[in-house]
Amino acid sequence: MKQMTIFITGTDTGVGKTVLTVLLAQFLRQRGVNAAALKPICSGGRDDARKIFTAVSGALSLDEINPWHFRAPIAPLLAARKENKK
């Protein structure tokens, strides 16, 4: 079976990256495709990662979907520095 990677990106917060990712993951999984989705880095909480977790029906753990997460809703590099993380 052919494997495919789709990379979704956008230029700003709130442009719909997570919405598109969730809808695409749900669409593919409903059709029997073994689809996974990741949001490797989040700042400002993990709400987006939780939405993806739900969309993939728990196929991956929250930490697999989102291994790097920071509380401050600022650029991830600055949020990591604020929490003294690399």
mmCIF file of C-alpha atoms in Angstrom:
data_model
loop_
_atom_site.group_PDB
_atom_site.id
_atom_site.type_symbol
_atom_site.label_atom_id
_atom_site.label_comp_id
_atom_site.label_asym_id
_atom_site.label_seq_id
_atom_site.Cartn_x
_atom_site.Cartn_y
_atom_site.Cartn_z
ATOM 1 C CA MET A 1 0.000 0.000 0.000
ATOM 2 C CA LYS A 2 1.231 3.483 -0.869
ATOM 3 C CA GLN A 3 2.176 5.786 2.003
ATOM 4 C CA MET A 4 1.552 9.521 1.795
ATOM 5 C CA THR A 5 2.503 12.503 3.915
ATOM 6 C CA ILE A 6 0.464 15.702 3.879
ATOM 7 C CA PHE A 7 1.966 18.752 5.568
ATOM 8 C CA ILE A 8 -0.485 21.490 6.529
ATOM 9 C CA THR A 9 0.914 24.926 7.249
ATOM 10 C CA GLY A 10 -0.364 28.462 7.566
ATOM 11 C CA THR A 11 0.933 31.930 8.202
ATOM 12 C CA ASP A 12 -0.839 32.848 11.413
ATOM 13 C CA THR A 13 -2.824 31.678 14.419
ATOM 14 C CA GLY A 14 -6.488 31.088 13.692
ATOM 15 C CA VAL A 15 -6.210 30.468 9.940
ATOM 16 C CA GLY A 16 -7.645 26.952 10.168
ATOM 17 C CA LYS A 17 -4.661 24.581 10.247
ATOM 18 C CA THR A 18 -6.089 22.477 13.067
ATOM 19 C CA VAL A 19 -9.631 22.563 11.678
ATOM 20 C CA LEU A 20 -8.380 21.289 8.314
ATOM 21 C CA THR A 21 -6.181 18.656 9.983
ATOM 22 C CA VAL A 22 -9.070 17.350 12.110
ATOM 23 C CA LEU A 23 -11.497 17.233 9.168
ATOM 24 C CA LEU A 24 -8.972 15.512 6.912
ATOM 25 C CA ALA A 25 -8.058 12.925 9.564
ATOM 26 C CA GLN A 26 -11.724 12.170 10.235
ATOM 27 C CA PHE A 27 -12.518 11.943 6.516
ATOM 28 C CA LEU A 28 -9.673 9.511 5.841
ATOM 29 C CA ARG A 29 -10.291 7.338 8.897
ATOM 30 C CA GLN A 30 -14.021 7.082 8.101
ATOM 31 C CA ARG A 31 -12.983 5.621 4.757
ATOM 32 C CA GLY A 32 -10.728 3.013 6.321
ATOM 33 C CA VAL A 33 -7.436 4.807 5.759
ATOM 34 C CA ASN A 34 -4.946 4.336 8.586
ATOM 35 C CA ALA A 35 -4.382 8.081 9.012
ATOM 36 C CA ALA A 36 -2.530 9.797 11.823
ATOM 37 C CA ALA A 37 -2.108 13.495 12.538
ATOM 38 C CA LEU A 38 0.522 15.321 14.542
ATOM 39 C CA LYS A 39 0.960 18.754 16.058
ATOM 40 C CA PRO A 40 4.532 18.472 17.301
ATOM 41 C CA ILE A 41 4.707 21.909 18.931
ATOM 42 C CA CYS A 42 1.952 23.850 20.727
ATOM 43 C CA SER A 43 2.132 27.003 22.753
ATOM 44 C CA GLY A 44 -0.800 28.417 24.662
ATOM 45 C CA GLY A 45 -2.151 25.056 25.769
ATOM 46 C CA ARG A 46 -2.951 21.708 24.181
ATOM 47 C CA ASP A 47 -6.513 22.239 22.982
ATOM 48 C CA ASP A 48 -5.525 21.741 19.323
ATOM 49 C CA ALA A 49 -3.652 18.541 20.137
ATOM 50 C CA ARG A 50 -6.671 17.221 22.050
ATOM 51 C CA LYS A 51 -8.901 17.868 19.028
ATOM 52 C CA ILE A 52 -6.482 15.884 16.857
ATOM 53 C CA PHE A 53 -6.370 13.095 19.458
ATOM 54 C CA THR A 54 -10.146 12.812 19.241
ATOM 55 C CA ALA A 55 -10.089 12.933 15.431
ATOM 56 C CA VAL A 56 -7.702 9.959 15.218
ATOM 57 C CA SER A 57 -9.783 8.005 17.744
ATOM 58 C CA GLY A 58 -6.885 7.553 20.145
ATOM 59 C CA ALA A 59 -4.669 5.845 17.535
ATOM 60 C CA LEU A 60 -1.801 7.862 18.993
ATOM 61 C CA SER A 61 -1.332 9.130 22.529
ATOM 62 C CA LEU A 62 -1.564 12.840 23.239
ATOM 63 C CA ASP A 63 2.201 12.880 23.882
ATOM 64 C CA GLU A 64 2.867 11.213 20.521
ATOM 65 C CA ILE A 65 0.691 13.775 18.749
ATOM 66 C CA ASN A 66 2.135 16.697 20.695
ATOM 67 C CA PRO A 67 5.480 16.026 22.397
ATOM 68 C CA TRP A 68 6.433 19.684 22.899
ATOM 69 C CA HIS A 69 3.848 21.930 24.532
ATOM 70 C CA PHE A 70 4.096 25.168 26.432
ATOM 71 C CA ARG A 71 1.624 27.174 28.499
ATOM 72 C CA ALA A 72 2.335 30.709 27.279
ATOM 73 C CA PRO A 73 0.416 31.754 24.133
ATOM 74 C CA ILE A 74 3.505 33.169 22.440
ATOM 75 C CA ALA A 75 5.982 31.914 19.860
ATOM 76 C CA PRO A 76 7.084 28.390 20.855
ATOM 77 C CA LEU A 77 10.751 29.381 21.168
ATOM 78 C CA LEU A 78 9.881 32.192 23.578
ATOM 79 C CA ALA A 79 7.389 29.993 25.459
ATOM 80 C CA ALA A 80 10.051 27.307 25.898
ATOM 81 C CA ARG A 81 12.546 29.855 27.203
ATOM 82 C CA LYS A 82 9.937 31.177 29.637
ATOM 83 C CA GLU A 83 9.525 27.632 31.021
ATOM 84 C CA ASN A 84 13.297 27.004 30.988
ATOM 85 C CA LYS A 85 12.912 24.193 28.421
ATOM 86 C CA LYS A 86 14.868 23.453 25.294
#
